[in-house]
Amino acid sequence: MRLKDLGERALLAKLAPLGYPEAAPLPPGDDAGGVWAEGVAWLLKTDGFLYREVALRGMGPFEVGFRGVAATASDLLVKMGRPLGFTLGLFLPEDLEEGFVLELVRGAAEAAKRLGAFLLGGDTNAGVEVALTVAGYAWAEAPLPRRAFPGDLLYLVGDRWGRTGAAIWAHYQGVDLKAFPQIREAAFYPLPRLGLLALAGLPRGSLDSSDGLAETLWQLSETGVRVEVEALPLYPDVLALAKGEAQALEWVLYGGEEFEAVLAVPPEREGELWARAQAVGLPLFRAGRVLEGEGVYFQGRPVARKGYDHFRP
Amino acid sequence: MRLKDLGERALLAKLAPLGYPEAAPLPPGDDAGGVWAEGVAWLLKTDGFLYREVALRGMGPFEVGFRGVAATASDLLVKMGRPLGFTLGLFLPEDLEEGFVLELVRGAAEAAKRLGAFLLGGDTNAGVEVALTVAGYAWAEAPLPRRAFPGDLLYLVGDRWGRTGAAIWAHYQGVDLKAFPQIREAAFYPLPRLGLLALAGLPRGSLDSSDGLAETLWQLSETGVRVEVEALPLYPDVLALAKGEAQALEWVLYGGEEFEAVLAVPPEREGELWARAQAVGLPLFRAGRVLEGEGVYFQGRPVARKGYDHFRP
């Protein structure tokens, strides 16, 4: 079967178990993979993308390099992994200016630095268009899988919900984001949150949201639960840019590129969760709860699954 | 300046220090990067390539996946790093058959398994042609930099010298390799050598040879020494395929894709080196010595530097 008929999700499900260790700290297909060594989980993650697919209007190579490290780091952090370093695998047209490449790598270095980590080299190859593959590794004492039990509370971490979707919409509509600095910042510099590590031991499970919140919640429901969303974060600037609440909700559910965390939290740990998040300045939003059953619902109505598929866009 | 004018080596020299840690276990630009953690060096390496550039006649996706992990693992092993796991970043045309991708990943998993390591997931994206970026990590108690002191002996590890160059020549000449199983094996399944780890503590420095032995020796000489090659390994099957010794030497010096190690060894450790190599079945070849000065010489004559450059092939 050809990839465009199979689809990306089905392909990844077939690839994930190949060569994966049996006693790994996280199951195959989770946000990151890893091995145990000296009693600590060492996580490894790779994320690749085409420059033209992620460079919104106003973003340059610096922002795209920054975004590359951010995307990989998010998968590591949401597993409670502390990022140590990153490498860049670059495909570059031979006619490209060196200044472009230097800015790309400077942006990646800046994101790594803000996460207390480093760039550890990379590799360059000629290619017909600019493509990046970022790899990153991290260590985690207690890595957190994609997991939720009925009765858990559903939490969203961070403040980029809807904002990245709004920025992607503005890009395609040719709308200037000067008057919307938080939307611009969310899309241009989506730094994952080191503060997540302060929550260690509290959540039951966690997922990185990068293909859109709806897709992320569907992935959570596939672990064998029903996800009941009661409320979604609608920020004033997102509402101001949207033509009504329906569009703002669309951005929150289907925007993507958030690089934020979705948590399942046992109710008895809720107080401690708020206390620790507040101590490190981590934005939290209680979005709903996890029940027995299946599927994803928002205020009682089913949430459509419309994830992005690279092989049938 | 455009990349094709700047050249790959000059570009990599500018990129290597960006974001690199100050107190790293290996200097920027070495075969792998890394950080110290808990008294151990954690190494990270990325290597990317286009499928069509490495798939010789008779190689399929399995062999190319195998080659991908082998290339990255070689850089880790030659730094005395024990590989733990690898990820694959894949760019794939949407019309590609899923069976092709599965074979690619199975080949990568097989190489990882033979190295006592694992595949830890990956990422897929649409692309105009098949491109792979392999990332791998390893731990090393005493990572070995690119380094040599005057007086050191020059050693070549392994038995792929000249064979991979011969296979690449045979590919472009349309010559069948059925009668040359060791040449075919060297090019199709260039497994790096775990046995290198048995040499820990003996070599002064080491380099991975993948762009050709001459280029590798030039990189060694750039650390501030003169490399004096006295002899090169000329295997009977390589000589049998070559039109004379000159062509065989050309393959040894400029073949590339060996994924073998070049070592600088203090003379007083030579006996122990041979003993340990023999104990683990590691092929060794004493190729010459390191002197004060600069440049690379073979039996007194300068060795031309003709490394492969992705941006001006």
PDB file of N, CA, C and O in Angstrom, chain A residues 1-4 8 14 18-21 35 42 46-48 87 91-92 94-98 118-120 123-126 128 133 135 137 310-311, chain B residues 1-4 8 14 18-21 34-35 42 46-48 87 91-92 94-98 118-119 123-126 128 133 135 137 310-311:
ATOM      1  N   MET A   1       0.852  -1.203   0.000  1.00  0.00           N
ATOM      2  CA  MET A   1       0.000   0.000   0.000  1.00  0.00           C
ATOM      3  C   MET A   1       0.888   1.254   0.000  1.00  0.00           C
ATOM      4  O   MET A   1       1.911   1.281   0.666  1.00  0.00           O
ATOM      5  N   ARG A   2       0.476   2.266  -0.743  1.00  0.00           N
ATOM      6  CA  ARG A   2       1.281   3.485  -0.789  1.00  0.00           C
ATOM      7  C   ARG A   2       1.021   4.348   0.451  1.00  0.00           C
ATOM      8  O   ARG A   2      -0.059   4.288   1.045  1.00  0.00           O
ATOM      9  N   LEU A   3       2.016   5.160   0.792  1.00  0.00           N
ATOM     10  CA  LEU A   3       1.923   5.920   2.041  1.00  0.00           C
ATOM     11  C   LEU A   3       0.708   6.839   2.059  1.00  0.00           C
ATOM     12  O   LEU A   3       0.071   7.020   3.087  1.00  0.00           O
ATOM     13  N   LYS A   4       0.367   7.408   0.911  1.00  0.00           N
ATOM     14  CA  LYS A   4      -0.772   8.346   0.899  1.00  0.00           C
ATOM     15  C   LYS A   4      -2.093   7.601   1.102  1.00  0.00           C
ATOM     16  O   LYS A   4      -3.091   8.212   1.485  1.00  0.00           O
ATOM     17  N   GLU A   8      -0.185   8.528   7.683  1.00  0.00           N
ATOM     18  CA  GLU A   8       0.985   8.633   8.547  1.00  0.00           C
ATOM     19  C   GLU A   8       0.802   7.889   9.872  1.00  0.00           C
ATOM     20  O   GLU A   8       1.714   7.233  10.362  1.00  0.00           O
ATOM     21  N   LYS A  14       3.042   0.960  12.650  1.00  0.00           N
ATOM     22  CA  LYS A  14       3.769  -0.230  12.209  1.00  0.00           C
ATOM     23  C   LYS A  14       5.269  -0.117  12.487  1.00  0.00           C
ATOM     24  O   LYS A  14       5.938  -1.106  12.746  1.00  0.00           O
ATOM     25  N   LEU A  18       9.440  -1.759  15.816  1.00  0.00           N
ATOM     26  CA  LEU A  18      10.615  -2.379  15.181  1.00  0.00           C
ATOM     27  C   LEU A  18      11.894  -1.992  15.912  1.00  0.00           C
ATOM     28  O   LEU A  18      12.266  -0.828  15.966  1.00  0.00           O
ATOM     29  N   GLY A  19      12.546  -2.979  16.488  1.00  0.00           N
ATOM     30  CA  GLY A  19      13.816  -2.752  17.172  1.00  0.00           C
ATOM     31  C   GLY A  19      13.693  -2.069  18.518  1.00  0.00           C
ATOM     32  O   GLY A  19      14.711  -1.712  19.128  1.00  0.00           O
ATOM     33  N   TYR A  20      12.448  -1.891  19.005  1.00  0.00           N
ATOM     34  CA  TYR A  20      12.259  -1.176  20.278  1.00  0.00           C
ATOM     35  C   TYR A  20      12.524  -2.116  21.457  1.00  0.00           C
ATOM     36  O   TYR A  20      12.127  -3.274  21.423  1.00  0.00           O
ATOM     37  N   PRO A  21      13.194  -1.634  22.511  1.00  0.00           N
ATOM     38  CA  PRO A  21      13.526  -2.518  23.629  1.00  0.00           C
ATOM     39  C   PRO A  21      12.288  -2.966  24.407  1.00  0.00           C
ATOM     40  O   PRO A  21      11.309  -2.230  24.517  1.00  0.00           O
ATOM     41  N   VAL A  35      16.007   4.265  26.976  1.00  0.00           N
ATOM     42  CA  VAL A  35      16.502   3.057  27.649  1.00  0.00           C
ATOM     43  C   VAL A  35      16.832   3.418  29.100  1.00  0.00           C
ATOM     44  O   VAL A  35      17.076   4.583  29.429  1.00  0.00           O
ATOM     45  N   TRP A  42      17.191   7.324  29.924  1.00  0.00           N
ATOM     46  CA  TRP A  42      17.819   8.210  28.946  1.00  0.00           C
ATOM     47  C   TRP A  42      16.931   8.244  27.717  1.00  0.00           C
ATOM     48  O   TRP A  42      16.758   7.231  27.041  1.00  0.00           O
ATOM     49  N   THR A  46      13.583  12.397  17.898  1.00  0.00           N
ATOM     50  CA  THR A  46      13.897  13.044  16.622  1.00  0.00           C
ATOM     51  C   THR A  46      12.634  13.642  16.027  1.00  0.00           C
ATOM     52  O   THR A  46      11.581  13.011  16.059  1.00  0.00           O
ATOM     53  N   ASP A  47      12.758  14.831  15.492  1.00  0.00           N
ATOM     54  CA  ASP A  47      11.631  15.478  14.822  1.00  0.00           C
ATOM     55  C   ASP A  47      12.156  16.209  13.588  1.00  0.00           C
ATOM     56  O   ASP A  47      13.058  17.030  13.688  1.00  0.00           O
ATOM     57  N   GLY A  48      11.588  15.890  12.433  1.00  0.00           N
ATOM     58  CA  GLY A  48      12.034  16.503  11.186  1.00  0.00           C
ATOM     59  C   GLY A  48      10.923  17.296  10.528  1.00  0.00           C
ATOM     60  O   GLY A  48       9.736  17.034  10.754  1.00  0.00           O
ATOM     61  N   THR A  87      21.139  17.830  18.327  1.00  0.00           N
ATOM     62  CA  THR A  87      21.908  17.898  17.081  1.00  0.00           C
ATOM     63  C   THR A  87      20.973  18.291  15.953  1.00  0.00           C
ATOM     64  O   THR A  87      19.753  18.102  16.030  1.00  0.00           O
ATOM     65  N   PHE A  91      19.418  19.378   5.427  1.00  0.00           N
ATOM     66  CA  PHE A  91      19.484  19.263   3.972  1.00  0.00           C
ATOM     67  C   PHE A  91      19.353  20.681   3.419  1.00  0.00           C
ATOM     68  O   PHE A  91      18.398  21.403   3.758  1.00  0.00           O
ATOM     69  N   LEU A  92      20.329  21.084   2.588  1.00  0.00           N
ATOM     70  CA  LEU A  92      20.428  22.485   2.166  1.00  0.00           C
ATOM     71  C   LEU A  92      20.733  22.566   0.670  1.00  0.00           C
ATOM     72  O   LEU A  92      21.646  21.890   0.190  1.00  0.00           O
ATOM     73  N   GLU A  94      22.505  23.887  -2.586  1.00  0.00           N
ATOM     74  CA  GLU A  94      23.880  24.376  -2.709  1.00  0.00           C
ATOM     75  C   GLU A  94      23.953  25.880  -3.014  1.00  0.00           C
ATOM     76  O   GLU A  94      24.978  26.507  -2.791  1.00  0.00           O
ATOM     77  N   ASP A  95      22.830  26.444  -3.494  1.00  0.00           N
ATOM     78  CA  ASP A  95      22.806  27.883  -3.792  1.00  0.00           C
ATOM     79  C   ASP A  95      22.445  28.748  -2.580  1.00  0.00           C
ATOM     80  O   ASP A  95      22.394  29.970  -2.674  1.00  0.00           O
ATOM     81  N   LEU A  96      22.164  28.115  -1.475  1.00  0.00           N
ATOM     82  CA  LEU A  96      21.767  28.841  -0.273  1.00  0.00           C
ATOM     83  C   LEU A  96      22.927  29.692   0.250  1.00  0.00           C
ATOM     84  O   LEU A  96      24.091  29.314   0.149  1.00  0.00           O
ATOM     85  N   GLU A  97      22.592  30.850   0.839  1.00  0.00           N
ATOM     86  CA  GLU A  97      23.604  31.715   1.448  1.00  0.00           C
ATOM     87  C   GLU A  97      24.014  31.164   2.815  1.00  0.00           C
ATOM     88  O   GLU A  97      23.168  30.704   3.586  1.00  0.00           O
ATOM     89  N   GLU A  98      25.301  31.244   3.129  1.00  0.00           N
ATOM     90  CA  GLU A  98      25.760  30.728   4.415  1.00  0.00           C
ATOM     91  C   GLU A  98      25.110  31.465   5.589  1.00  0.00           C
ATOM     92  O   GLU A  98      24.902  30.879   6.653  1.00  0.00           O
ATOM     93  N   PHE A 118      22.396  22.324  25.185  1.00  0.00           N
ATOM     94  CA  PHE A 118      23.431  22.706  24.231  1.00  0.00           C
ATOM     95  C   PHE A 118      23.150  22.147  22.846  1.00  0.00           C
ATOM     96  O   PHE A 118      22.357  21.235  22.684  1.00  0.00           O
ATOM     97  N   LEU A 119      23.834  22.733  21.872  1.00  0.00           N
ATOM     98  CA  LEU A 119      23.905  22.098  20.556  1.00  0.00           C
ATOM     99  C   LEU A 119      25.166  21.244  20.533  1.00  0.00           C
ATOM    100  O   LEU A 119      26.231  21.696  20.932  1.00  0.00           O
ATOM    101  N   LEU A 120      25.030  20.032  20.025  1.00  0.00           N
ATOM    102  CA  LEU A 120      26.155  19.089  20.054  1.00  0.00           C
ATOM    103  C   LEU A 120      26.554  18.657  18.657  1.00  0.00           C
ATOM    104  O   LEU A 120      26.911  17.515  18.415  1.00  0.00           O
ATOM    105  N   ASP A 123      25.003  17.665  11.006  1.00  0.00           N
ATOM    106  CA  ASP A 123      25.440  17.119   9.733  1.00  0.00           C
ATOM    107  C   ASP A 123      24.764  17.919   8.628  1.00  0.00           C
ATOM    108  O   ASP A 123      23.618  18.324   8.769  1.00  0.00           O
ATOM    109  N   THR A 124      25.493  18.165   7.542  1.00  0.00           N
ATOM    110  CA  THR A 124      24.902  18.892   6.419  1.00  0.00           C
ATOM    111  C   THR A 124      24.976  18.041   5.161  1.00  0.00           C
ATOM    112  O   THR A 124      25.932  17.305   4.942  1.00  0.00           O
ATOM    113  N   ASN A 125      23.919  18.147   4.357  1.00  0.00           N
ATOM    114  CA  ASN A 125      23.850  17.455   3.077  1.00  0.00           C
ATOM    115  C   ASN A 125      23.187  18.377   2.064  1.00  0.00           C
ATOM    116  O   ASN A 125      22.386  19.239   2.438  1.00  0.00           O
ATOM    117  N   ALA A 126      23.498  18.172   0.803  1.00  0.00           N
ATOM    118  CA  ALA A 126      22.779  18.891  -0.236  1.00  0.00           C
ATOM    119  C   ALA A 126      21.374  18.307  -0.371  1.00  0.00           C
ATOM    120  O   ALA A 126      21.180  17.105  -0.236  1.00  0.00           O
ATOM    121  N   VAL A 128      17.195  19.352  -2.275  1.00  0.00           N
ATOM    122  CA  VAL A 128      16.510  20.270  -3.179  1.00  0.00           C
ATOM    123  C   VAL A 128      15.822  21.406  -2.427  1.00  0.00           C
ATOM    124  O   VAL A 128      15.556  22.467  -2.983  1.00  0.00           O
ATOM    125  N   THR A 133      16.242  18.026  10.600  1.00  0.00           N
ATOM    126  CA  THR A 133      15.876  16.954  11.528  1.00  0.00           C
ATOM    127  C   THR A 133      16.627  17.223  12.818  1.00  0.00           C
ATOM    128  O   THR A 133      17.854  17.194  12.847  1.00  0.00           O
ATOM    129  N   ALA A 135      17.521  16.182  16.643  1.00  0.00           N
ATOM    130  CA  ALA A 135      17.513  15.096  17.621  1.00  0.00           C
ATOM    131  C   ALA A 135      17.888  15.681  18.972  1.00  0.00           C
ATOM    132  O   ALA A 135      18.665  16.633  19.054  1.00  0.00           O
ATOM    133  N   TYR A 137      18.405  14.594  23.418  1.00  0.00           N
ATOM    134  CA  TYR A 137      18.348  13.573  24.459  1.00  0.00           C
ATOM    135  C   TYR A 137      18.194  14.231  25.821  1.00  0.00           C
ATOM    136  O   TYR A 137      18.481  15.414  26.015  1.00  0.00           O
ATOM    137  N   HIS A 310       1.001  13.979   7.043  1.00  0.00           N
ATOM    138  CA  HIS A 310       1.993  14.455   6.079  1.00  0.00           C
ATOM    139  C   HIS A 310       1.836  13.812   4.705  1.00  0.00           C
ATOM    140  O   HIS A 310       2.264  14.368   3.706  1.00  0.00           O
ATOM    141  N   PHE A 311       1.250  12.612   4.646  1.00  0.00           N
ATOM    142  CA  PHE A 311       1.190  11.916   3.361  1.00  0.00           C
ATOM    143  C   PHE A 311      -0.122  12.129   2.622  1.00  0.00           C
ATOM    144  O   PHE A 311      -0.301  11.665   1.516  1.00  0.00           O
TER     145      PHE A 311
ATOM    146  N   MET B   1      28.094  34.450   1.267  1.00  0.00           N
ATOM    147  CA  MET B   1      28.645  33.492   0.309  1.00  0.00           C
ATOM    148  C   MET B   1      27.726  32.270   0.202  1.00  0.00           C
ATOM    149  O   MET B   1      27.179  31.823   1.195  1.00  0.00           O
ATOM    150  N   ARG B   2      27.589  31.759  -1.033  1.00  0.00           N
ATOM    151  CA  ARG B   2      26.725  30.607  -1.204  1.00  0.00           C
ATOM    152  C   ARG B   2      27.444  29.319  -0.800  1.00  0.00           C
ATOM    153  O   ARG B   2      28.668  29.251  -0.857  1.00  0.00           O
ATOM    154  N   LEU B   3      26.677  28.310  -0.397  1.00  0.00           N
ATOM    155  CA  LEU B   3      27.282  27.095   0.141  1.00  0.00           C
ATOM    156  C   LEU B   3      28.217  26.430  -0.861  1.00  0.00           C
ATOM    157  O   LEU B   3      29.256  25.904  -0.493  1.00  0.00           O
ATOM    158  N   LYS B   4      27.851  26.463  -2.135  1.00  0.00           N
ATOM    159  CA  LYS B   4      28.708  25.790  -3.118  1.00  0.00           C
ATOM    160  C   LYS B   4      30.030  26.523  -3.308  1.00  0.00           C
ATOM    161  O   LYS B   4      31.002  25.931  -3.788  1.00  0.00           O
ATOM    162  N   GLU B   8      31.581  22.551   2.118  1.00  0.00           N
ATOM    163  CA  GLU B   8      30.991  21.919   3.300  1.00  0.00           C
ATOM    164  C   GLU B   8      31.898  22.005   4.529  1.00  0.00           C
ATOM    165  O   GLU B   8      31.439  22.253   5.640  1.00  0.00           O
ATOM    166  N   LYS B  14      32.272  26.637  10.790  1.00  0.00           N
ATOM    167  CA  LYS B  14      31.578  27.804  11.364  1.00  0.00           C
ATOM    168  C   LYS B  14      30.417  27.388  12.267  1.00  0.00           C
ATOM    169  O   LYS B  14      30.089  28.068  13.240  1.00  0.00           O
ATOM    170  N   LEU B  18      28.739  26.809  17.555  1.00  0.00           N
ATOM    171  CA  LEU B  18      27.500  27.496  17.952  1.00  0.00           C
ATOM    172  C   LEU B  18      26.712  26.672  18.973  1.00  0.00           C
ATOM    173  O   LEU B  18      26.253  25.582  18.683  1.00  0.00           O
ATOM    174  N   GLY B  19      26.568  27.208  20.156  1.00  0.00           N
ATOM    175  CA  GLY B  19      25.787  26.542  21.190  1.00  0.00           C
ATOM    176  C   GLY B  19      26.479  25.362  21.842  1.00  0.00           C
ATOM    177  O   GLY B  19      25.865  24.656  22.649  1.00  0.00           O
ATOM    178  N   TYR B  20      27.770  25.139  21.502  1.00  0.00           N
ATOM    179  CA  TYR B  20      28.475  23.967  22.037  1.00  0.00           C
ATOM    180  C   TYR B  20      28.958  24.240  23.460  1.00  0.00           C
ATOM    181  O   TYR B  20      29.436  25.336  23.746  1.00  0.00           O
ATOM    182  N   PRO B  21      28.845  23.255  24.355  1.00  0.00           N
ATOM    183  CA  PRO B  21      29.244  23.494  25.758  1.00  0.00           C
ATOM    184  C   PRO B  21      30.743  23.709  25.917  1.00  0.00           C
ATOM    185  O   PRO B  21      31.536  23.124  25.181  1.00  0.00           O
ATOM    186  N   GLY B  34      28.880  15.872  22.966  1.00  0.00           N
ATOM    187  CA  GLY B  34      28.390  15.258  24.187  1.00  0.00           C
ATOM    188  C   GLY B  34      28.450  16.173  25.382  1.00  0.00           C
ATOM    189  O   GLY B  34      28.948  17.302  25.302  1.00  0.00           O
ATOM    190  N   VAL B  35      27.923  15.679  26.479  1.00  0.00           N
ATOM    191  CA  VAL B  35      27.978  16.381  27.763  1.00  0.00           C
ATOM    192  C   VAL B  35      28.381  15.378  28.841  1.00  0.00           C
ATOM    193  O   VAL B  35      28.170  14.171  28.691  1.00  0.00           O
ATOM    194  N   TRP B  42      27.989  11.493  27.882  1.00  0.00           N
ATOM    195  CA  TRP B  42      26.855  11.063  27.077  1.00  0.00           C
ATOM    196  C   TRP B  42      26.999  11.688  25.707  1.00  0.00           C
ATOM    197  O   TRP B  42      26.953  12.905  25.565  1.00  0.00           O
ATOM    198  N   THR B  46      24.411  12.822  14.894  1.00  0.00           N
ATOM    199  CA  THR B  46      23.418  12.769  13.820  1.00  0.00           C
ATOM    200  C   THR B  46      24.135  12.669  12.487  1.00  0.00           C
ATOM    201  O   THR B  46      25.126  13.359  12.262  1.00  0.00           O
ATOM    202  N   ASP B  47      23.608  11.831  11.617  1.00  0.00           N
ATOM    203  CA  ASP B  47      24.153  11.704  10.272  1.00  0.00           C
ATOM    204  C   ASP B  47      23.001  11.535   9.288  1.00  0.00           C
ATOM    205  O   ASP B  47      22.168  10.648   9.459  1.00  0.00           O
ATOM    206  N   GLY B  48      22.950  12.402   8.293  1.00  0.00           N
ATOM    207  CA  GLY B  48      21.860  12.343   7.320  1.00  0.00           C
ATOM    208  C   GLY B  48      22.376  12.091   5.923  1.00  0.00           C
ATOM    209  O   GLY B  48      23.537  12.385   5.616  1.00  0.00           O
ATOM    210  N   THR B  87      17.466   6.829  16.573  1.00  0.00           N
ATOM    211  CA  THR B  87      16.170   7.226  16.002  1.00  0.00           C
ATOM    212  C   THR B  87      16.359   7.506  14.518  1.00  0.00           C
ATOM    213  O   THR B  87      17.463   7.807  14.057  1.00  0.00           O
ATOM    214  N   PHE B  91      12.291  11.424   5.442  1.00  0.00           N
ATOM    215  CA  PHE B  91      11.517  12.161   4.446  1.00  0.00           C
ATOM    216  C   PHE B  91      11.170  11.170   3.341  1.00  0.00           C
ATOM    217  O   PHE B  91      12.068  10.514   2.788  1.00  0.00           O
ATOM    218  N   LEU B  92       9.877  11.045   3.036  1.00  0.00           N
ATOM    219  CA  LEU B  92       9.393   9.986   2.152  1.00  0.00           C
ATOM    220  C   LEU B  92       8.374  10.538   1.161  1.00  0.00           C
ATOM    221  O   LEU B  92       7.446  11.245   1.560  1.00  0.00           O
ATOM    222  N   GLU B  94       5.057  10.596  -0.966  1.00  0.00           N
ATOM    223  CA  GLU B  94       3.757  10.038  -0.584  1.00  0.00           C
ATOM    224  C   GLU B  94       3.355   8.837  -1.433  1.00  0.00           C
ATOM    225  O   GLU B  94       2.508   8.042  -1.030  1.00  0.00           O
ATOM    226  N   ASP B  95       3.978   8.676  -2.610  1.00  0.00           N
ATOM    227  CA  ASP B  95       3.667   7.542  -3.483  1.00  0.00           C
ATOM    228  C   ASP B  95       4.470   6.288  -3.149  1.00  0.00           C
ATOM    229  O   ASP B  95       4.295   5.249  -3.785  1.00  0.00           O
ATOM    230  N   LEU B  96       5.358   6.398  -2.171  1.00  0.00           N
ATOM    231  CA  LEU B  96       6.209   5.262  -1.814  1.00  0.00           C
ATOM    232  C   LEU B  96       5.372   4.124  -1.226  1.00  0.00           C
ATOM    233  O   LEU B  96       4.377   4.354  -0.550  1.00  0.00           O
ATOM    234  N   GLU B  97       5.812   2.874  -1.481  1.00  0.00           N
ATOM    235  CA  GLU B  97       5.133   1.709  -0.908  1.00  0.00           C
ATOM    236  C   GLU B  97       5.539   1.533   0.565  1.00  0.00           C
ATOM    237  O   GLU B  97       6.704   1.677   0.910  1.00  0.00           O
ATOM    238  N   GLU B  98       4.586   1.175   1.400  1.00  0.00           N
ATOM    239  CA  GLU B  98       4.892   0.988   2.824  1.00  0.00           C
ATOM    240  C   GLU B  98       5.935  -0.096   3.041  1.00  0.00           C
ATOM    241  O   GLU B  98       6.732  -0.026   3.973  1.00  0.00           O
ATOM    242  N   PHE B 118      19.251  -0.352  20.302  1.00  0.00           N
ATOM    243  CA  PHE B 118      17.841  -0.401  19.945  1.00  0.00           C
ATOM    244  C   PHE B 118      17.456   0.742  19.016  1.00  0.00           C
ATOM    245  O   PHE B 118      18.158   1.748  18.917  1.00  0.00           O
ATOM    246  N   LEU B 119      16.309   0.568  18.377  1.00  0.00           N
ATOM    247  CA  LEU B 119      15.664   1.713  17.712  1.00  0.00           C
ATOM    248  C   LEU B 119      14.686   2.319  18.708  1.00  0.00           C
ATOM    249  O   LEU B 119      13.915   1.602  19.339  1.00  0.00           O
ATOM    250  N   ASP B 123      10.513   9.753  13.146  1.00  0.00           N
ATOM    251  CA  ASP B 123       9.574  10.753  12.662  1.00  0.00           C
ATOM    252  C   ASP B 123       9.490  10.613  11.149  1.00  0.00           C
ATOM    253  O   ASP B 123      10.502  10.337  10.492  1.00  0.00           O
ATOM    254  N   THR B 124       8.291  10.774  10.602  1.00  0.00           N
ATOM    255  CA  THR B 124       8.141  10.704   9.149  1.00  0.00           C
ATOM    256  C   THR B 124       7.571  12.008   8.625  1.00  0.00           C
ATOM    257  O   THR B 124       6.729  12.643   9.264  1.00  0.00           O
ATOM    258  N   ASN B 125       8.048  12.401   7.463  1.00  0.00           N
ATOM    259  CA  ASN B 125       7.562  13.592   6.779  1.00  0.00           C
ATOM    260  C   ASN B 125       7.510  13.329   5.288  1.00  0.00           C
ATOM    261  O   ASN B 125       8.278  12.506   4.782  1.00  0.00           O
ATOM    262  N   ALA B 126       6.635  14.036   4.593  1.00  0.00           N
ATOM    263  CA  ALA B 126       6.637  13.946   3.142  1.00  0.00           C
ATOM    264  C   ALA B 126       7.848  14.704   2.602  1.00  0.00           C
ATOM    265  O   ALA B 126       8.246  15.733   3.137  1.00  0.00           O
ATOM    266  N   VAL B 128      10.324  15.154  -1.389  1.00  0.00           N
ATOM    267  CA  VAL B 128      10.348  14.820  -2.811  1.00  0.00           C
ATOM    268  C   VAL B 128      11.166  13.568  -3.094  1.00  0.00           C
ATOM    269  O   VAL B 128      10.988  12.913  -4.103  1.00  0.00           O
ATOM    270  N   THR B 133      17.774  10.725   8.307  1.00  0.00           N
ATOM    271  CA  THR B 133      18.685  11.299   9.281  1.00  0.00           C
ATOM    272  C   THR B 133      18.655  10.395  10.505  1.00  0.00           C
ATOM    273  O   THR B 133      17.622  10.255  11.149  1.00  0.00           O
ATOM    274  N   ALA B 135      19.928   9.507  14.258  1.00  0.00           N
ATOM    275  CA  ALA B 135      20.565  10.042  15.458  1.00  0.00           C
ATOM    276  C   ALA B 135      20.843   8.876  16.394  1.00  0.00           C
ATOM    277  O   ALA B 135      20.084   7.900  16.426  1.00  0.00           O
ATOM    278  N   TYR B 137      22.767   7.790  20.441  1.00  0.00           N
ATOM    279  CA  TYR B 137      23.475   8.234  21.639  1.00  0.00           C
ATOM    280  C   TYR B 137      24.215   7.062  22.271  1.00  0.00           C
ATOM    281  O   TYR B 137      23.913   5.899  22.030  1.00  0.00           O
ATOM    282  N   HIS B 310      29.544  17.827  -0.178  1.00  0.00           N
ATOM    283  CA  HIS B 310      28.146  17.722  -0.601  1.00  0.00           C
ATOM    284  C   HIS B 310      27.677  18.925  -1.420  1.00  0.00           C
ATOM    285  O   HIS B 310      26.733  18.820  -2.190  1.00  0.00           O
ATOM    286  N   PHE B 311      28.322  20.089  -1.217  1.00  0.00           N
ATOM    287  CA  PHE B 311      27.817  21.283  -1.888  1.00  0.00           C
ATOM    288  C   PHE B 311      28.543  21.590  -3.193  1.00  0.00           C
ATOM    289  O   PHE B 311      28.208  22.516  -3.893  1.00  0.00           O
TER     290      PHE B 311
END
